[in-house]
Every structure is written in C-alpha cells, then in structure tokens.
XYZ file of C-alpha atoms in Angstrom:
670
model
C -20.382 10.841 -1.403
C -22.162 13.905 -0.034
C -20.130 16.170 -2.335
C -20.958 14.047 -5.379
C -24.646 14.043 -4.478
C -24.533 17.818 -4.176
C -22.953 18.029 -7.647
C -25.771 15.973 -9.155
C -28.460 18.067 -7.463
C -26.902 21.307 -8.707
C -26.233 20.100 -12.252
C -29.583 18.446 -12.861
C -31.575 21.160 -11.109
C -29.913 23.922 -13.102
C -30.111 21.982 -16.372
C -33.859 21.387 -15.899
C -34.459 25.133 -15.609
C -32.195 26.041 -18.540
C -33.501 23.303 -20.872
C -37.121 24.202 -20.051
C -36.547 27.846 -20.973
C -34.620 26.866 -24.114
C -37.407 24.481 -25.118
C -39.893 27.362 -24.952
C -37.522 29.471 -27.062
C -36.996 26.513 -29.474
C -33.255 26.518 -28.858
C -31.588 23.061 -29.141
C -31.063 21.227 -25.852
C -27.331 20.791 -26.509
C -26.851 24.552 -26.287
C -28.728 24.483 -22.978
C -26.429 21.813 -21.578
C -23.346 23.803 -22.605
C -24.786 26.919 -20.921
C -25.566 24.869 -17.801
C -21.906 23.848 -17.610
C -20.729 27.440 -18.102
C -23.009 28.693 -15.310
C -22.271 25.864 -12.857
C -18.535 25.631 -13.546
C -15.637 27.276 -11.707
C -15.491 30.156 -14.218
C -19.216 30.868 -13.880
C -21.170 30.816 -10.630
C -18.737 28.306 -9.090
C -21.503 25.918 -8.006
C -19.524 22.762 -8.878
C -15.948 21.978 -7.874
C -15.793 18.227 -8.555
C -14.835 18.651 -12.213
C -12.855 15.424 -12.383
C -15.816 13.297 -11.280
C -18.109 15.007 -13.766
C -15.591 14.441 -16.582
C -15.412 10.716 -15.774
C -19.191 10.353 -15.972
C -19.207 12.475 -19.131
C -16.779 10.052 -20.769
C -19.228 7.251 -19.980
C -21.791 9.230 -21.990
C -19.519 9.298 -25.045
C -18.863 5.564 -24.644
C -22.589 4.753 -24.534
C -23.306 7.053 -27.478
C -20.748 5.293 -29.679
C -22.005 1.935 -28.387
C -25.561 2.670 -29.573
C -24.269 3.871 -32.938
C -22.468 0.543 -33.327
C -25.644 -1.316 -32.334
C -27.599 0.403 -35.093
C -24.991 -0.449 -37.728
C -23.897 -3.842 -38.975
C -20.555 -5.259 -39.978
C -21.759 -5.526 -43.587
C -22.783 -1.868 -43.608
C -19.446 -0.845 -42.103
C -17.669 -2.731 -44.882
C -19.734 -0.780 -47.404
C -18.586 2.436 -45.710
C -14.886 1.632 -46.151
C -14.458 4.062 -49.058
C -16.029 7.110 -47.326
C -14.235 6.191 -44.069
C -10.718 5.902 -45.448
C -10.875 8.121 -48.543
C -13.299 10.774 -47.321
C -11.873 10.746 -43.801
C -8.292 11.019 -45.010
C -9.099 13.893 -47.380
C -10.922 15.836 -44.645
C -8.314 15.242 -41.959
C -5.183 15.862 -44.028
C -6.648 18.868 -45.851
C -7.746 20.488 -42.570
C -4.354 19.886 -40.951
C -2.551 21.325 -43.992
C -4.725 24.459 -44.242
C -4.559 25.360 -40.548
C -0.856 24.488 -40.456
C -0.254 27.060 -43.194
C -2.420 29.715 -41.529
C -0.719 29.179 -38.156
C 2.750 29.554 -39.685
C 1.656 32.824 -41.317
C 0.815 34.124 -37.827
C 4.295 33.306 -36.539
C 3.811 29.955 -34.808
C 6.612 27.420 -34.894
C 6.355 24.356 -37.101
C 5.499 22.120 -34.112
C 2.858 24.529 -32.831
C 1.335 25.009 -36.281
C 1.071 21.244 -36.811
C -0.482 20.851 -33.360
C -3.107 23.509 -34.201
C -3.917 21.539 -37.342
C -4.426 18.433 -35.219
C -6.764 20.256 -32.835
C -8.975 21.795 -35.509
C -9.134 18.717 -37.772
C -11.258 16.739 -35.292
C -15.055 17.157 -35.111
C -17.503 16.336 -32.323
C -18.723 12.762 -32.578
C -21.118 13.227 -29.652
C -22.824 16.369 -30.972
C -23.033 15.428 -34.644
C -24.323 11.888 -34.136
C -26.818 12.962 -31.497
C -28.252 15.662 -33.774
C -28.362 13.288 -36.738
C -30.152 10.671 -34.637
C -32.681 13.168 -33.301
C -33.516 14.365 -36.828
C -33.449 10.803 -38.275
C -30.825 11.869 -40.836
C -28.099 9.378 -40.027
C -29.329 7.245 -42.958
C -29.270 10.241 -45.316
C -26.244 10.632 -47.645
C -24.761 13.513 -45.651
C -25.375 11.578 -42.433
C -23.443 8.589 -43.749
C -20.574 10.841 -44.893
C -20.407 12.546 -41.485
C -20.424 9.184 -39.682
C -17.665 7.824 -41.930
C -15.392 10.833 -41.434
C -15.973 10.775 -37.674
C -14.972 7.093 -37.552
C -11.727 7.899 -39.364
C -11.045 10.795 -36.976
C -11.478 8.452 -34.005
C -8.939 6.111 -35.572
C -6.440 8.970 -35.949
C -6.686 10.307 -32.398
C -4.136 7.899 -30.953
C -1.407 8.583 -33.582
C -1.906 12.280 -32.901
C -1.509 11.688 -29.163
C 1.688 9.742 -29.830
C 3.074 12.665 -31.827
C 2.610 15.217 -29.014
C 5.890 14.301 -27.185
C 7.667 14.425 -30.540
C 6.268 17.918 -31.222
C 7.275 19.012 -27.715
C 10.890 18.025 -28.461
C 10.957 15.212 -25.925
C 12.919 12.017 -26.531
C 10.557 9.681 -28.342
C 10.845 7.332 -31.280
C 7.745 8.101 -33.288
C 8.231 5.311 -35.838
C 8.619 2.579 -33.213
C 5.645 3.920 -31.254
C 3.410 3.872 -34.332
C 4.611 0.381 -35.293
C 3.870 -0.931 -31.800
C 0.452 0.715 -31.891
C -0.280 -0.958 -35.233
C 0.566 -4.379 -33.830
C -1.615 -3.785 -30.764
C -4.496 -2.574 -32.939
C -4.256 -5.667 -35.181
C -4.213 -7.988 -32.161
C -7.178 -6.175 -30.617
C -9.149 -6.376 -33.859
C -8.503 -10.137 -34.010
C -9.725 -10.576 -30.422
C -12.860 -8.530 -31.153
C -13.644 -10.598 -34.265
C -13.290 -13.827 -32.288
C -15.564 -12.456 -29.567
C -18.150 -11.381 -32.138
C -18.260 -14.760 -33.834
C -17.791 -17.332 -31.070
C -18.228 -15.862 -27.599
C -20.752 -13.018 -27.402
C -23.665 -14.731 -29.275
C -23.397 -17.792 -27.013
C -23.195 -15.706 -23.839
C -26.191 -13.584 -24.827
C -28.226 -16.672 -25.738
C -27.688 -18.217 -22.288
C -28.478 -14.885 -20.606
C -31.700 -14.426 -22.596
C -32.849 -17.926 -21.621
C -32.887 -16.817 -17.978
C -35.623 -14.291 -18.932
C -33.994 -11.816 -16.547
C -34.124 -8.276 -17.941
C -31.696 -7.055 -15.297
C -29.125 -9.752 -16.137
C -29.390 -8.996 -19.861
C -28.857 -5.259 -19.307
C -25.867 -5.843 -17.028
C -24.341 -8.253 -19.543
C -24.805 -5.719 -22.358
C -23.140 -2.940 -20.370
C -20.351 -5.292 -19.283
C -19.571 -6.181 -22.916
C -19.574 -2.503 -23.889
C -17.250 -1.394 -21.086
C -14.990 -4.449 -21.383
C -14.267 -3.953 -25.081
C -13.837 -0.199 -24.513
C -11.331 -0.890 -21.737
C -9.521 -3.425 -23.926
C -8.948 -0.865 -26.669
C -7.957 1.765 -24.109
C -5.453 -0.615 -22.513
C -3.618 -1.129 -25.818
C -3.454 2.601 -26.510
C -6.589 3.110 -28.639
C -9.547 5.317 -27.694
C -12.383 4.279 -25.403
C -15.005 5.483 -27.864
C -13.575 3.339 -30.649
C -13.801 0.280 -28.390
C -17.403 1.112 -27.480
C -18.256 1.429 -31.168
C -16.698 -1.980 -31.840
C -18.653 -3.477 -28.918
C -21.860 -2.184 -30.461
C -20.927 -3.787 -33.782
C -20.312 -7.110 -31.996
C -23.794 -7.187 -30.443
C -25.435 -5.856 -33.623
C -24.582 -9.219 -35.258
C -26.891 -11.030 -32.827
C -30.695 -11.170 -32.797
C -30.691 -9.401 -29.422
C -29.382 -6.021 -30.669
C -32.766 -4.264 -30.460
C -33.289 -5.378 -26.852
C -29.785 -4.174 -25.982
C -30.429 -0.814 -27.639
C -33.699 -0.357 -25.775
C -32.015 -0.957 -22.408
C -28.988 1.280 -23.013
C -30.743 4.371 -24.450
C -31.882 5.861 -21.073
C -28.340 5.583 -19.670
C -26.907 7.062 -22.863
C -29.169 10.108 -22.727
C -28.346 10.904 -19.096
C -24.576 10.482 -19.368
C -24.368 12.240 -22.752
C -26.066 15.244 -21.153
C -23.325 15.221 -18.521
C -20.742 15.254 -21.308
C -22.064 18.503 -22.771
C -22.293 20.037 -19.307
C -18.677 19.080 -18.563
C -17.541 20.746 -21.813
C -19.304 23.963 -20.803
C -17.506 23.924 -17.439
C -14.165 24.313 -19.200
C -14.968 27.738 -20.648
C -13.590 30.825 -18.916
C -16.389 33.273 -19.580
C -14.275 36.281 -18.547
C -11.621 35.400 -21.144
C -14.335 34.974 -23.766
C -15.740 38.490 -23.324
C -12.377 40.205 -22.835
C -11.105 38.741 -26.144
C -14.453 38.674 -27.959
C -13.295 40.001 -31.402
C -10.395 37.533 -31.558
C -12.568 34.616 -30.443
C -15.268 35.392 -33.006
C -12.664 35.730 -35.757
C -11.221 32.306 -34.913
C -14.724 30.809 -34.695
C -15.633 32.187 -38.125
C -12.405 30.857 -39.648
C -12.946 27.387 -38.164
C -16.589 27.110 -39.276
C -16.057 28.428 -42.808
C -12.853 26.533 -43.561
C -13.968 23.244 -41.980
C -17.260 23.405 -43.882
C -15.397 23.891 -47.158
C -12.829 21.163 -46.432
C -15.330 18.570 -45.186
C -17.605 19.402 -48.099
C -14.663 18.924 -50.464
C -14.138 15.439 -49.012
C -17.787 14.635 -49.809
C -17.307 15.841 -53.383
C -14.159 13.734 -53.746
C -16.388 10.762 -52.890
C -18.616 11.736 -55.819
C -21.511 13.401 -54.006
C -23.188 16.586 -55.312
C -22.640 20.041 -53.882
C -25.859 20.075 -51.868
C -24.879 16.932 -49.976
C -21.362 18.329 -49.539
C -22.739 21.508 -47.948
C -24.935 19.538 -45.525
C -22.024 17.273 -44.543
C -19.621 20.208 -44.253
C -21.893 22.186 -41.918
C -22.414 19.064 -39.815
C -18.633 18.731 -39.280
C -17.765 22.422 -38.911
C -17.097 22.332 -35.143
C -14.112 21.282 -33.034
C -14.402 17.845 -31.431
C -14.423 16.673 -27.833
C -11.227 14.673 -28.286
C -9.460 17.899 -29.210
C -9.831 18.927 -25.548
C -7.909 15.835 -24.445
C -5.279 16.544 -27.093
C -5.079 20.202 -26.030
C -4.534 19.243 -22.369
C -1.713 16.933 -23.414
C -0.166 19.706 -25.509
C -0.478 22.215 -22.664
C 1.223 19.900 -20.163
C 3.936 19.088 -22.735
C 4.605 22.748 -23.471
C 3.521 22.667 -27.122
C 1.054 25.526 -26.514
C 0.839 28.180 -23.812
C -1.938 29.134 -21.418
C -3.356 31.988 -23.540
C -3.468 29.835 -26.655
C -5.191 27.107 -24.645
C -7.875 29.529 -23.410
C -8.413 30.864 -26.928
C -8.805 27.306 -28.177
C -11.351 26.488 -25.430
C -13.422 29.612 -26.061
C -13.475 29.191 -29.841
C -14.083 25.432 -29.882
C -16.932 25.514 -27.342
C -18.540 28.320 -29.336
C -18.376 26.226 -32.506
C -20.035 23.385 -30.609
C -22.833 25.670 -29.436
C -23.400 26.924 -32.994
C -23.488 23.430 -34.547
C -27.222 22.730 -33.899
C -28.107 25.994 -35.631
C -25.706 25.290 -38.505
C -27.274 21.873 -39.090
C -30.812 23.227 -38.748
C -30.278 25.915 -41.386
C -27.942 23.916 -43.643
C -30.722 22.922 -46.117
C -31.661 26.590 -46.548
C -27.988 27.479 -47.071
C -27.651 24.729 -49.681
C -30.802 25.861 -51.500
C -29.582 29.467 -51.460
C -26.217 28.485 -52.895
C -27.952 26.451 -55.587
C -29.268 29.705 -57.065
C -25.743 31.109 -57.550
C -24.741 30.920 -61.202
C -21.096 30.394 -60.247
C -21.970 27.098 -58.543
C -24.443 25.897 -61.163
C -21.980 23.413 -62.767
C -21.347 21.792 -59.393
C -25.065 21.546 -58.728
C -25.642 19.895 -62.116
C -22.695 17.563 -61.609
C -24.733 14.594 -60.368
C -26.203 13.957 -63.832
C -23.014 11.980 -64.591
C -22.456 9.144 -65.191
C -25.152 8.811 -67.852
C -28.210 6.697 -67.038
C -28.902 3.381 -68.631
C -30.083 4.212 -72.174
C -32.973 1.712 -72.194
C -34.345 3.111 -68.925
C -34.500 6.798 -69.795
C -34.443 7.146 -73.564
C -37.882 8.283 -74.747
C -39.344 7.294 -71.364
C -43.101 7.788 -71.085
C -45.760 6.836 -68.525
C -42.992 5.481 -66.302
C -42.258 5.363 -62.566
C -39.419 7.428 -61.093
C -37.988 6.142 -57.798
C -35.869 8.585 -55.792
C -33.583 6.698 -53.406
C -32.272 3.152 -53.535
C -32.291 2.201 -49.876
C -34.428 -0.604 -48.456
C -37.677 1.063 -49.524
C -36.373 1.899 -52.984
C -35.087 -1.629 -53.559
C -38.398 -3.204 -52.554
C -40.340 -0.807 -54.762
C -38.002 -1.522 -57.687
C -38.526 -5.287 -57.286
C -42.293 -4.785 -57.253
C -42.193 -2.575 -60.354
C -40.008 -5.112 -62.129
C -42.339 -7.996 -61.223
C -45.356 -5.987 -62.453
C -43.509 -5.073 -65.681
C -43.768 -1.342 -64.928
C -41.188 0.770 -66.715
C -39.145 2.571 -64.110
C -35.938 4.488 -63.444
C -34.107 5.117 -60.158
C -32.242 8.229 -59.019
C -29.593 7.651 -56.333
C -26.867 9.882 -54.863
C -24.436 7.238 -53.648
C -22.055 6.664 -56.588
C -20.863 3.283 -55.294
C -24.446 2.035 -54.979
C -25.165 3.247 -58.506
C -22.156 1.446 -59.998
C -22.989 -1.820 -58.223
C -26.654 -1.668 -59.292
C -25.774 -0.791 -62.889
C -23.581 -3.884 -63.081
C -26.679 -5.927 -62.181
C -28.660 -4.272 -64.972
C -30.782 -2.073 -62.693
C -32.160 1.056 -64.455
C -30.455 3.512 -62.118
C -28.380 6.653 -62.508
C -26.440 8.976 -60.269
C -28.122 12.256 -59.402
C -29.483 14.700 -56.865
C -33.231 14.823 -57.440
C -33.478 18.256 -55.805
C -31.942 19.631 -59.012
C -34.126 20.380 -62.020
C -31.576 19.001 -64.513
C -31.639 15.594 -62.819
C -35.440 15.302 -62.948
C -35.327 16.389 -66.587
C -32.841 13.597 -67.219
C -35.375 11.146 -65.769
C -38.081 12.639 -68.052
C -40.273 13.872 -65.233
C -42.495 15.610 -67.805
C -43.642 12.201 -69.128
C -43.727 10.241 -65.849
C -46.937 8.901 -64.357
C -45.705 8.364 -60.773
C -42.830 9.781 -58.699
C -41.987 7.860 -55.498
C -39.704 9.683 -53.039
C -38.292 7.162 -50.548
C -35.306 8.986 -49.030
C -34.785 9.761 -45.301
C -33.962 13.460 -45.853
C -37.117 15.447 -45.005
C -35.854 18.740 -46.425
C -34.778 17.167 -49.712
C -38.141 15.385 -49.947
C -39.997 18.696 -49.688
C -37.877 20.270 -52.412
C -38.230 17.254 -54.738
C -42.028 17.239 -54.361
C -42.290 20.970 -55.030
C -39.935 20.822 -58.023
C -41.601 17.758 -59.568
C -45.069 19.269 -59.332
C -43.833 22.473 -60.926
C -42.244 20.566 -63.807
C -45.154 18.153 -64.272
C -48.394 19.108 -62.444
C -50.066 15.844 -63.498
C -47.451 13.480 -62.031
C -48.718 11.450 -59.080
C -46.288 11.963 -56.188
C -45.957 9.428 -53.376
C -43.656 10.635 -50.572
C -42.307 8.812 -47.560
C -41.668 10.665 -44.311
C -40.573 9.683 -40.831
C -42.096 12.801 -39.311
C -45.839 13.149 -38.881
C -45.433 16.932 -38.839
C -44.215 16.793 -42.452
C -47.485 15.327 -43.765
C -49.480 18.549 -44.153
C -46.556 20.464 -45.650
C -45.865 17.750 -48.242
C -49.537 17.701 -49.225
C -49.493 21.489 -49.549
C -46.477 21.231 -51.853
C -48.360 18.831 -54.090
C -47.765 15.277 -52.828
C -50.768 13.112 -53.668
C -49.957 10.423 -51.119
C -47.836 10.876 -48.009
C -46.779 7.774 -46.089
C -45.700 8.581 -42.514
C -43.844 5.514 -41.296
C -45.089 5.441 -37.707
C -48.770 5.881 -38.656
C -48.600 3.254 -41.391
C -47.085 0.916 -38.817
C -49.990 1.690 -36.472
C -52.518 0.943 -39.245
C -50.837 -2.372 -40.040
C -50.892 -3.336 -36.356
C -54.549 -2.513 -35.722
C -55.502 -4.234 -39.022
C -53.977 -7.482 -37.807
C -55.487 -7.069 -34.340
C -58.988 -6.494 -35.742
C -58.583 -9.517 -38.045
C -57.941 -11.659 -34.985
C -61.278 -10.391 -33.602
C -62.980 -11.600 -36.818
C -64.000 -8.118 -37.939
C -65.106 -8.080 -41.611
C -62.088 -7.497 -43.836
C -63.839 -4.936 -46.058
C -64.779 -2.827 -43.009
C -61.195 -2.874 -41.717
C -59.918 -1.803 -45.150
C -62.523 0.944 -45.350
C -61.473 2.242 -41.928
C -57.797 2.248 -42.952
C -58.590 4.121 -46.173
C -60.696 6.666 -44.263
C -57.804 7.292 -41.867
C -55.388 7.794 -44.779
C -57.749 10.050 -46.738
C -58.253 12.295 -43.707
C -54.495 12.817 -43.305
C -54.236 10.451 -40.314
C -56.185 12.960 -38.198
C -57.836 10.129 -36.255
C -54.431 8.827 -35.120
C -53.034 12.300 -34.450
C -55.865 13.212 -32.086
C -55.012 12.049 -28.572
C -58.716 12.095 -27.649
C -59.781 9.636 -30.315
C -63.508 9.806 -31.126
C -65.249 6.449 -30.958
C -67.411 6.920 -34.073
C -65.043 5.525 -36.764
C -64.456 2.324 -34.827
C -68.044 2.032 -33.574
C -69.121 1.456 -37.193
C -67.245 -1.852 -37.244
C -69.382 -4.979 -37.200
C -68.594 -6.668 -33.868
C -71.015 -9.591 -34.184
C -68.102 -12.013 -34.597
C -65.663 -10.277 -32.269
C -65.617 -13.286 -29.937
C -65.106 -15.787 -32.776
C -61.750 -17.234 -33.791
C -60.066 -20.014 -35.735
C -58.206 -22.421 -33.432
C -56.036 -25.420 -34.201
C -56.601 -28.585 -32.108
C -54.850 -31.983 -32.558
C -56.610 -35.352 -32.137
C -54.587 -37.205 -29.495
C -54.113 -41.043 -29.317
C -57.089 -42.640 -27.587
C -59.556 -39.887 -28.494
C -63.105 -40.968 -29.315
C -62.887 -38.946 -32.542
C -60.352 -41.374 -34.052
C -62.021 -43.168 -36.974
C -65.191 -41.056 -36.978
C -66.465 -38.994 -39.893
C -67.071 -35.298 -39.382
C -70.805 -35.917 -39.479
C -70.513 -38.573 -36.746
C -68.533 -36.243 -34.459
C -71.469 -33.781 -34.286
C -68.974 -30.967 -33.655
C -71.207 -28.367 -35.300
C -74.511 -29.647 -33.913
C -73.493 -30.300 -30.295
C -70.532 -27.974 -29.767
C -71.145 -25.070 -32.198
C -67.793 -25.625 -33.956
C -67.150 -25.747 -37.705
C -64.152 -27.613 -39.129
C -62.782 -25.303 -41.844
C -59.637 -27.361 -42.605
C -57.761 -30.493 -41.532
C -53.988 -30.849 -41.577
C -52.586 -34.379 -42.146
C -49.069 -35.532 -43.096
C -48.028 -32.061 -44.169
C -51.081 -31.650 -46.427
C -54.058 -29.363 -45.819
C -57.608 -30.449 -46.627
C -59.697 -27.278 -46.890
C -63.484 -27.286 -46.293
C -63.833 -31.067 -45.719
C -67.363 -32.470 -46.097
C -69.270 -34.640 -43.634
C -67.866 -37.927 -45.003
C -64.274 -36.985 -44.212
C -62.918 -39.568 -41.731
C -60.660 -38.363 -38.919
C -57.673 -40.153 -37.457
C -55.143 -39.711 -34.630
C -52.686 -36.875 -35.274
C -55.044 -34.834 -37.454
C -54.873 -31.076 -36.823
C -58.403 -29.649 -36.969
C -58.914 -25.928 -37.605
C -62.103 -25.028 -35.767
C -64.153 -21.866 -36.275
C -66.243 -20.882 -33.276
C -66.403 -19.030 -30.006
C -63.343 -19.227 -27.814
C -65.438 -20.546 -24.895
C -66.940 -23.324 -27.066
C -63.474 -24.397 -28.252
C -62.232 -24.605 -24.662
C -65.303 -26.563 -23.586
C -64.813 -29.143 -26.361
C -61.108 -29.797 -25.781
C -61.877 -32.948 -23.753
C -63.169 -34.946 -26.750
C -59.793 -34.496 -28.497
C -57.989 -36.203 -25.603
C -57.996 -39.896 -24.552
C -61.407 -40.827 -23.112
C -61.813 -42.341 -19.647
C -62.225 -45.939 -20.916
C -58.987 -45.726 -22.884
C -57.166 -44.308 -19.866
C -58.427 -47.162 -17.616
C -57.468 -49.781 -20.208
C -54.007 -48.296 -20.566
C -53.603 -48.291 -16.777
C -54.696 -51.930 -16.481
C-alpha cells in the first residue's frame, strides 16, 4: 500500500508540473502525460517501479473512456454508422496491413513477421483520438464520425489478430476452429447484452433512481460498465469493446446524462494514467541512439496511415478535405498494438530490437497526433490549392442536386449541414414556404433525404464549386449549422467573397470563435452556450413577472454587443438594473377548490378575492376546459382550478378559503 501511494504521489506531482508548463507553452496535455511517463518510468529517472499496477489503472481509464463514448451515442445512431464501420473500417485495416506487409517483406522480414507488422501498424489509438475529438467538439463532425467508425471496427478486429499470433509464431493452433468458437461466443454475448439493455438495466436503474441516492446510482453505473466489460473479456473479446457496449445499454435509458456526469471525473483521472503508462514503456536511450531510423519509421507510419485512412473516407463517398482530416486523426499507432506487440515478443514473432523500435516509433506518433489534428485543417486548405488535387476537391458536387431546388434559384436560403439543427431549420423554412436548398457531406444522409423529396445535395461547402452549385450569388441567407469550427470559418469567408450581400448566420460551440466569424463577415453568430444562457434567464425573469418587452430588449442588446455582458466575469449591474421590478414579487398560481370550501357555489364577485385578498382570477379550469378572464357573474364549484394573479404572500394567506371550512369539518366529524 505504501509503495502504491508513493507511485501516485510521484506520478501526479510530476504530471502537475509538466502539464502546467505545457499549458503555458500551449502544448496539448496528452503530450505532457506521455513525457511524465517517460521521465518517471524505469528508462527515465526511475521514480516508479510498480509498472504493472499503473498499467491496470490505465486500462480502467480506457474502459471508462469507451463507456462515456457509448453513453453519448445511441443504438439507432450506431445502426446508421454500420456502413462506415464495416466498409470504411475494413478498407482502412486491410489496406494498411497489405501496404506494411509489402514494405516489411522488401526489408527482408519473413512472411509471418511482415504480417505481424501490418497488424501492429493498422491499429490507431482509440483513447487519444476520441479524447481529442471530444475536447474540440468534433466528434459530431463528418471526419469525427469516420474516425469513430474505423476505431470501432479496429476494436472488433483486435481479438482475431490476437488469435493469429500463435499461428504466426508456428505454434500448434487451429486458427479456423478458434475463430469459429470466437464467433459463437461473440454472438452469445451480443444476445445477452441486448436482453440486458431491453429488460434488465432500465428496471434496475429505475429502482435505484427512486432511492434518490447519488452514491448508489454512481456505483450501479460503474458496476454495469465493469460487468459488461468483464463479460466480453471472459469470452475472449476486448475490455474496451464491452465498456462501449455497456455505455450503449445505458444510453437507451432516460438516466444516461446523469450517468455521464458521474463517470466523467473518474474517466479523466484514469485516462491520464493511461497516457502516463504508455510513456513509461519508452526506452529514451534507444530512441536517441537510433534517432534517424526511428524518425524514418515515424514518417512512414504517419504519411502512409494518413493516405490509407483518408482513402477509406473517400471510398465512403466523402470529399478530399474530410478524408485528410480523418486520415491525420488516425495516423498514429494504437494502444492495443502494445498488447499485441507484447504477445508477439513472448511468442517469438519479433525480437527485442524490433520491439524497441516499435515502441519508440509508435509512442512518437502518439505524441505527434495532437499537433497533426490541430494543423489538419490548414493542411487540407493548403492541399486544396494544388491543381493536381482539384478534381478530388470538386468531387462532392455529385450526385446532382434536386433540379427544382437549385435551378434558377434566387432569393433563397442555403442551409449547410443536415444534422439536428439543419433538419429543424429546414422544417421551419418549409412551413414558412421559403425556398431553400441544403448542402450535406454525408452521402447516405443525402440519399435518404432525397428519397423523401428534401431539396438536398451532396457537397463540401468549403469548396467554391459547391457554393456556386447552390447559387450563392443569388441567395438571401446562408445558415451554417455544422459542428466543424474550421470549416465554418472557411465557408463564411468564401460565401462573403462570392456574394458580399448574402446574410450569413453561423452556429458555433466555441465562444472564442464569435469575434473571428464576425470579422470574416458573419452577420449573426449563435454561440450555443450563450444562447442557452439567454433562454434560461429569459424564462427565469418571466417567472418574476418582468415585462416581456424589456426582457426581449435585454436579450437583443446582449446579442448585438457580441455577448460581451455574458463574457465578462465581473458583470456590470446597469443592463439588468434597467428592468422594471415593480412586479417581481407577483406570480400566477393555480389553486383548486376542495370539497367543503365556502367558495363552492359562489360567484367571483361574491368571493371578494380581489377586494379582500388582492388576488385576480385570470382563468378557471373545469372538466378539461379553460375559461379565460371570467367576469364577476361566473359561479364557482368544487374541483375548479383557479389561476390567481397576485403576490406570493397573498396567495399563501388565502389558501384557507379554498379548503373545507370549520363548520363543514365539524359536521363531517359528527
């Protein structure tokens, strides 16, 4: 116990110092965690010896990360991802294995060794990629969905690869029977998980929530996650795949957000330990003594994996820009490759030097991934200017748009993105009879929407040819409702250059993007978190009976000033002090006339509610009908629901007359 406590003190103390310095230098935290592991590990300063314990806790981090990803998805969304998972994932995996198999054979490796190298390099880091996509809110973007789909397929293929290691090592093993048995186990496990998702877990969570115990709910959530992960591990599948499935199970219930909120702190801590444990594997002396060879291997992995993963995205029908972003996201070697490499080393498939070269190169690719993803939009934009790639950049103009939507379009609305926001905007435009056209990059979404008669076509709106196809020069409004901040900036700039008079409305998740989008020409920028804040305080102020026109004026002032009032932590009181607070203590309350009340049978005038109690009856509910603004002759009866306008204190003071009076109570008792 003392040794483990010492490990935690060393790891967290060192990581705090490294991450703080890296934060000042604006270097991603993941790189800092990897460096912390290198420094603290046995090949660095030798501060930590309990590597096995750290690796166990690190694996918990991967489990929780995949669990939260599953929580944020849904079974319906996973079904929609089946094409990118199985087609895109298969293309990326098989192409990467084939290319590195060929290269390895050229350098004199045996067939078994060359195939094993292909296995190692074909996998990408689920933990790093998904964490970076979550932090940048790009997991909903097209390249984020492609990366997630390919990573899911890679997780599915890990176990067959592990089963092939004894076969590659020349040991006695029946590969066909092993794979067949694994398939049966996987099918049985999937059936059990589906039964749990439909019949068991929702009922269990409902009973737990009724206890109102936050601790019990959190423990139950973690127990479900670890139990399903252990179930998949016990039948020969990966722990991370089981955790992902557990997240999907809970995502089907109404308690998924509460589960996500409770798990996130644990996920962040244990995921940090995962990156630190990876850094501990690197032999820094080997890295520097073989620096040219390591860098050559790193360059080959990054370039070839980017091309191959990008090719998988293009096979799915996405444009070159999206393919570049997805390719650079998946250009590293994955964490499960380390497990595979250890198995190959113990089985004699690879030697010690090859293992060290693999560790040095793969950890370096992991460290470079945050930078690759950060600069990937700039790389894509740079490549867009190359004449050689121009046909690929223009490719998303096919298939042709609906003729009625785009032919001779004028004074129309262009919607970029057909997610939740795009769909709602399209419905509104359709209801208002506004001519509109939609640009979307997901070819499957486009085909499905076209079958329903939606005026949509396939395209990448960051390309001039696509906006021309939508007749941007004649459009009145352009609404950009995609989650990709970099693409949004480029679309706004390009649209304003092509049509300076078009009114651009842009959505952004990041408050920091607001000023830049306005500088590029956006007329209205809608930051999601600030608009949510405005909606909340609008409803709160309405409950305090503030005049509606003053609340609307305040909201418009906040929007027109670029949300500066909400950005400033020291909020000045002047904008809110202008609100009329004369009715701040007034409210509309609903009170029911109970059997035996003296009000039963009286008219409103006879009740003297306004004269004696200061309360105005604004409506009366009876038998499912609502009588608004009843006059003084309206006669009340038992069961009526009176909506009273007045001070909260006056309503409370008058509650007694709505209940049975003392004479009725005594008569009932007698």
